[in-house]
PDB file of C-alpha atoms in Angstrom:
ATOM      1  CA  UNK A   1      38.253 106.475 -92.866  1.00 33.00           C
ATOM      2  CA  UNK A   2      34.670 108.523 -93.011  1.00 33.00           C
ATOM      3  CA  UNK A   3      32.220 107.454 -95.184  1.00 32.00           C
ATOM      4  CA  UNK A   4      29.618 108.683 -95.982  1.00 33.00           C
ATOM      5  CA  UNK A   5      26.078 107.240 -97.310  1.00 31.00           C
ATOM      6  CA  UNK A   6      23.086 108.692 -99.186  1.00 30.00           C
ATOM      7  CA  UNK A   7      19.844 107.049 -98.806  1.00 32.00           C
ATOM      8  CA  UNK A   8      16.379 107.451 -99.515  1.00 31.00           C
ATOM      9  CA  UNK A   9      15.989 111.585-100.854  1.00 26.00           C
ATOM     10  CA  UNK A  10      16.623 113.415 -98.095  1.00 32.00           C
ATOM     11  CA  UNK A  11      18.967 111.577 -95.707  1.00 37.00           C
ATOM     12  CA  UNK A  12      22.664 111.749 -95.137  1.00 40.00           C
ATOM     13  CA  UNK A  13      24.806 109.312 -93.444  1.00 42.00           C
ATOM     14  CA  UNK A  14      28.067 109.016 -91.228  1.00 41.00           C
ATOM     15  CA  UNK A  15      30.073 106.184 -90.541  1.00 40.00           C
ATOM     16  CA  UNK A  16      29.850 105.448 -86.490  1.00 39.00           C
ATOM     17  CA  UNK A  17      32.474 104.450 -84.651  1.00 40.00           C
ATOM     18  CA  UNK A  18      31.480 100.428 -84.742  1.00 40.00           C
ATOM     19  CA  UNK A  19      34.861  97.906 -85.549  1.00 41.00           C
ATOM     20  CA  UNK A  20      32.422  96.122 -88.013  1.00 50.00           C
ATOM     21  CA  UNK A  21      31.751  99.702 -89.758  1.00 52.00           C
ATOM     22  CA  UNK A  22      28.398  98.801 -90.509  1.00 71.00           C
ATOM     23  CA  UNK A  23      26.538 101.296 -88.300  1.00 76.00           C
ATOM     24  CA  UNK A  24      26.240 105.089 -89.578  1.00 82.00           C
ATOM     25  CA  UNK A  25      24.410 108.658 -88.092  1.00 86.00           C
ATOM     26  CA  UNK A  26      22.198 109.865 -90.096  1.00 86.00           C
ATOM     27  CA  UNK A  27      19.574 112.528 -90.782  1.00 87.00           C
ATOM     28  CA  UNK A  28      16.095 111.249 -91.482  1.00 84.00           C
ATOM     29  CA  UNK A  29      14.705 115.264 -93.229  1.00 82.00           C
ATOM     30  CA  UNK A  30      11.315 113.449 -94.463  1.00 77.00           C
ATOM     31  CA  UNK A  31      10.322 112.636 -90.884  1.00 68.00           C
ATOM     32  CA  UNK A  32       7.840 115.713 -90.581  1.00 69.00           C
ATOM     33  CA  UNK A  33       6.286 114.879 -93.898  1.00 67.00           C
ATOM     34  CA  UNK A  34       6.232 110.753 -93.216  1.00 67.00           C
ATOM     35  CA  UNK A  35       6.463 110.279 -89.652  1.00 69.00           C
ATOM     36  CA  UNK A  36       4.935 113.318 -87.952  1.00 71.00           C
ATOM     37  CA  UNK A  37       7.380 114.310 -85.994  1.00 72.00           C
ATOM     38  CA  UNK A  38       7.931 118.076 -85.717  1.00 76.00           C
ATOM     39  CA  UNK A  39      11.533 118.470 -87.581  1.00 78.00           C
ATOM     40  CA  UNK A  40      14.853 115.982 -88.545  1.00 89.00           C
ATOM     41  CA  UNK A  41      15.432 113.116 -86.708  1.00 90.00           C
ATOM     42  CA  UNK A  42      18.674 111.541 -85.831  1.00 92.00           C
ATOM     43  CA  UNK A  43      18.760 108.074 -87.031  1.00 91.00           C
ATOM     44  CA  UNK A  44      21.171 104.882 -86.499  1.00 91.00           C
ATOM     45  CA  UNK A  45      21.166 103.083 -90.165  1.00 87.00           C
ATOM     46  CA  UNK A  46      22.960  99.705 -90.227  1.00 87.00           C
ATOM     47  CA  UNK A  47      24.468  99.450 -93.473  1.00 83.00           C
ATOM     48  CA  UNK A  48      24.502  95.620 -94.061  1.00 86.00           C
ATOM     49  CA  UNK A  49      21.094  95.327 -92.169  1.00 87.00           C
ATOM     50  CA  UNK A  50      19.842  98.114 -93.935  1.00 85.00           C
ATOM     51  CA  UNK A  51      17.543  98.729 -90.453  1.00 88.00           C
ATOM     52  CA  UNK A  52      17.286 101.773 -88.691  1.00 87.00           C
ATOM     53  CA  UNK A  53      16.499 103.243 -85.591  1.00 90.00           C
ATOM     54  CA  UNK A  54      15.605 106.707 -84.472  1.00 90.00           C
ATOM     55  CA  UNK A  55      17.736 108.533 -81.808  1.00 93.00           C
ATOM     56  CA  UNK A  56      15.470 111.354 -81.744  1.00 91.00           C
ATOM     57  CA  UNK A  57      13.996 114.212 -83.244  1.00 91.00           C
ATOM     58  CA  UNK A  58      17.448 117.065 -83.328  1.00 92.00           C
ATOM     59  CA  UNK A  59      15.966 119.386 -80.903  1.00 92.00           C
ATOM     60  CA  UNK A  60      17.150 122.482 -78.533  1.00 92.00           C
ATOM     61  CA  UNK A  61      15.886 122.611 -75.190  1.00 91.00           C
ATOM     62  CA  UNK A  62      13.028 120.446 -76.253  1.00 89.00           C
ATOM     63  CA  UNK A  63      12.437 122.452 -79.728  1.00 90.00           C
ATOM     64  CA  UNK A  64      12.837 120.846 -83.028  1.00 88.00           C
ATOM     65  CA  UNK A  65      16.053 122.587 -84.963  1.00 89.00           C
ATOM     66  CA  UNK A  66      14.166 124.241 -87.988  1.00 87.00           C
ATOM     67  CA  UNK A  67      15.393 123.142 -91.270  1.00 87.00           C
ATOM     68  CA  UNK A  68      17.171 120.231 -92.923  1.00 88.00           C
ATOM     69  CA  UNK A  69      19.986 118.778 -91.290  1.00 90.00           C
ATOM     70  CA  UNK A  70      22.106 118.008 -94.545  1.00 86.00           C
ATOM     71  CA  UNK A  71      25.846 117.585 -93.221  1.00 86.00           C
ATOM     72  CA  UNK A  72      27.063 115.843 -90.215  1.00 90.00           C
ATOM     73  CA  UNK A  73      30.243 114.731 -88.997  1.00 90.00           C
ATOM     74  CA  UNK A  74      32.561 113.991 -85.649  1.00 89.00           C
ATOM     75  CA  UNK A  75      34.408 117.284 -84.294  1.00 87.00           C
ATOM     76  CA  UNK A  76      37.283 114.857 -83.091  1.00 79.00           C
ATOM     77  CA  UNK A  77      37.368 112.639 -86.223  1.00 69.00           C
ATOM     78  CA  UNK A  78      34.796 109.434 -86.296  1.00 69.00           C
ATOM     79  CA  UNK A  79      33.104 108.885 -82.944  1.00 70.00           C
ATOM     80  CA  UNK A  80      35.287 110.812 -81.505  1.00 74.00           C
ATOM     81  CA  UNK A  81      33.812 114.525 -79.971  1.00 74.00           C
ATOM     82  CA  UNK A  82      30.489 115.907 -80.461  1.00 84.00           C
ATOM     83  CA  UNK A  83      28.744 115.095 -83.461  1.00 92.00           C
ATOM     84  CA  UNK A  84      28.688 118.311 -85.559  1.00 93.00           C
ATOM     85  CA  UNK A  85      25.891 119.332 -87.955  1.00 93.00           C
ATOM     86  CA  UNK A  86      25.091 121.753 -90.106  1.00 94.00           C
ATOM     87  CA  UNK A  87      21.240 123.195 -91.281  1.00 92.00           C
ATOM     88  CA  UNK A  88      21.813 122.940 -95.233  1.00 91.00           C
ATOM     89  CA  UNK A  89      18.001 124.409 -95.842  1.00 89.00           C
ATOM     90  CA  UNK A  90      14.904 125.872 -94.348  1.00 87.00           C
ATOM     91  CA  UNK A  91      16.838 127.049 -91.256  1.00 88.00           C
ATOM     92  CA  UNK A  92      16.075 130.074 -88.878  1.00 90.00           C
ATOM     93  CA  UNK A  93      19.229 131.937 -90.334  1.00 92.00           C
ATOM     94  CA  UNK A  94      21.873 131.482 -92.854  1.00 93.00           C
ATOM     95  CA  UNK A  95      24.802 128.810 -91.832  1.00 92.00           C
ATOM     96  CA  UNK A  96      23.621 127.348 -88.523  1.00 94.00           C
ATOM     97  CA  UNK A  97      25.849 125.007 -86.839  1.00 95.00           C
ATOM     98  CA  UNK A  98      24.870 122.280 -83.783  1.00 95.00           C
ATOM     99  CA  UNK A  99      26.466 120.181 -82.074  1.00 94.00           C
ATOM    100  CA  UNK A 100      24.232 116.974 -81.606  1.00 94.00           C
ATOM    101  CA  UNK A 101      24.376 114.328 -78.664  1.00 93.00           C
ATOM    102  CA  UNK A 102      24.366 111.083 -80.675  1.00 91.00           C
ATOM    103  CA  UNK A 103      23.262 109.575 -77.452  1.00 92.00           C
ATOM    104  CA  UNK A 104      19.203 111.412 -77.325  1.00 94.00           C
ATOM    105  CA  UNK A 105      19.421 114.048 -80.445  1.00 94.00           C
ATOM    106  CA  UNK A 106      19.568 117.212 -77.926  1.00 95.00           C
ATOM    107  CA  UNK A 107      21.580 119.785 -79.691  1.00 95.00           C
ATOM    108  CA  UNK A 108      23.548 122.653 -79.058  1.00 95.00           C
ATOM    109  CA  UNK A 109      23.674 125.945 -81.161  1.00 95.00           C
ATOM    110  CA  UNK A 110      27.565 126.711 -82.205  1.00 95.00           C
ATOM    111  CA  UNK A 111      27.151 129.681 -84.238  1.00 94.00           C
ATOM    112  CA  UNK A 112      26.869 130.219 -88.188  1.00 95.00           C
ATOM    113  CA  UNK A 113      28.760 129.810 -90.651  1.00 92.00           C
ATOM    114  CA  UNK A 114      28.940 132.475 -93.992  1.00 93.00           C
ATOM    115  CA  UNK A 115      26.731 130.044 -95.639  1.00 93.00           C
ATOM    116  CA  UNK A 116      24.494 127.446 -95.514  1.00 93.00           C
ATOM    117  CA  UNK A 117      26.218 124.245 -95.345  1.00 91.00           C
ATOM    118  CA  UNK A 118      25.526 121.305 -97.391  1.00 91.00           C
ATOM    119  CA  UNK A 119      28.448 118.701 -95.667  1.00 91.00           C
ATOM    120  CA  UNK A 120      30.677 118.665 -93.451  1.00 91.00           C
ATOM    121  CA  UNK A 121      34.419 117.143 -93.168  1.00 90.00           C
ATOM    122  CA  UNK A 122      36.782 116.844 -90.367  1.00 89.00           C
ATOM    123  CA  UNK A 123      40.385 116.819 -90.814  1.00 90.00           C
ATOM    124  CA  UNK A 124      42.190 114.682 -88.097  1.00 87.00           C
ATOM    125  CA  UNK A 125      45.625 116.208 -89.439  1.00 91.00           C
ATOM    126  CA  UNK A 126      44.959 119.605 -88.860  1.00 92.00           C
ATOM    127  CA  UNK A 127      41.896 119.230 -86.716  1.00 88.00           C
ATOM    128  CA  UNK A 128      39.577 121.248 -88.141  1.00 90.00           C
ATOM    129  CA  UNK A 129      36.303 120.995 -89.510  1.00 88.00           C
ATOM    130  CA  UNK A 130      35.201 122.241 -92.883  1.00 91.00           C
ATOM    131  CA  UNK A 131      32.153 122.832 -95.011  1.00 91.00           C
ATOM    132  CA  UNK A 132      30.791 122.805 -98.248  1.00 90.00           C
TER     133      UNK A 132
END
């Protein structure tokens, strides 16, 4: 049931939790180099539209997270939980981990992971979430 979409370079896509499931999270990584904005934002892309609007930039009390967003997905399967994402490049430190309020962008640090991370999967059978 999670689909996922690749569009433009640099952005990554989740399905959302819409019945239509047209609507997907995404990570916009050019918006410092197109839009001025100080790191990734979180963006809404509507598949069949093929519009999008930004949530936010991903940001920590305020900061920007440093580095590219590259793998996102729902901690409780889709639309379910936080929204879980994982810095795949540029980051602070190797393997960081957020959870990210789909609702402004704020994010949480989790912790790190043995490596960067360049997706992310949630299994709803076992429930847990796994990287690649």
């Amino acid at each position: 049931m999670r689909t996922k979409l690749l569009f433009g370079i640099a952005a990554t896509g989740l399905l959302a939790a819409s019945a239509s499931a047209q609507d997907f999270y995404a990570t916009n990584n050019l918006s410092a180099a197109n839009f001025g904005t100080p790191g990734d934002e979180l963006i809404i892309y509507n598949f069949q539209t093929a519009v999008w609007n930004a949530v936010g930039v991903m940001n920590v009390g305020g900061s920007a997270v440093v580095g590219g967003i590259g793998g996102l997905d729902w901690a409780g399967g889709v639309g379910n939980g936080p929204l879980i994402g994982a810095v795949s490049f540029g980051g602070i430190s190797v393997g960081e981990i957020y959870a990210i309020n789909p609702a402004d962008a704020s994010a949480t640090f989790l912790g790190n992971a043995p490596a960067d991370m360049a997706d992310l999967a949630y299994n709803p059978v076992n429930g847990k979430m796994y990287g690649t």
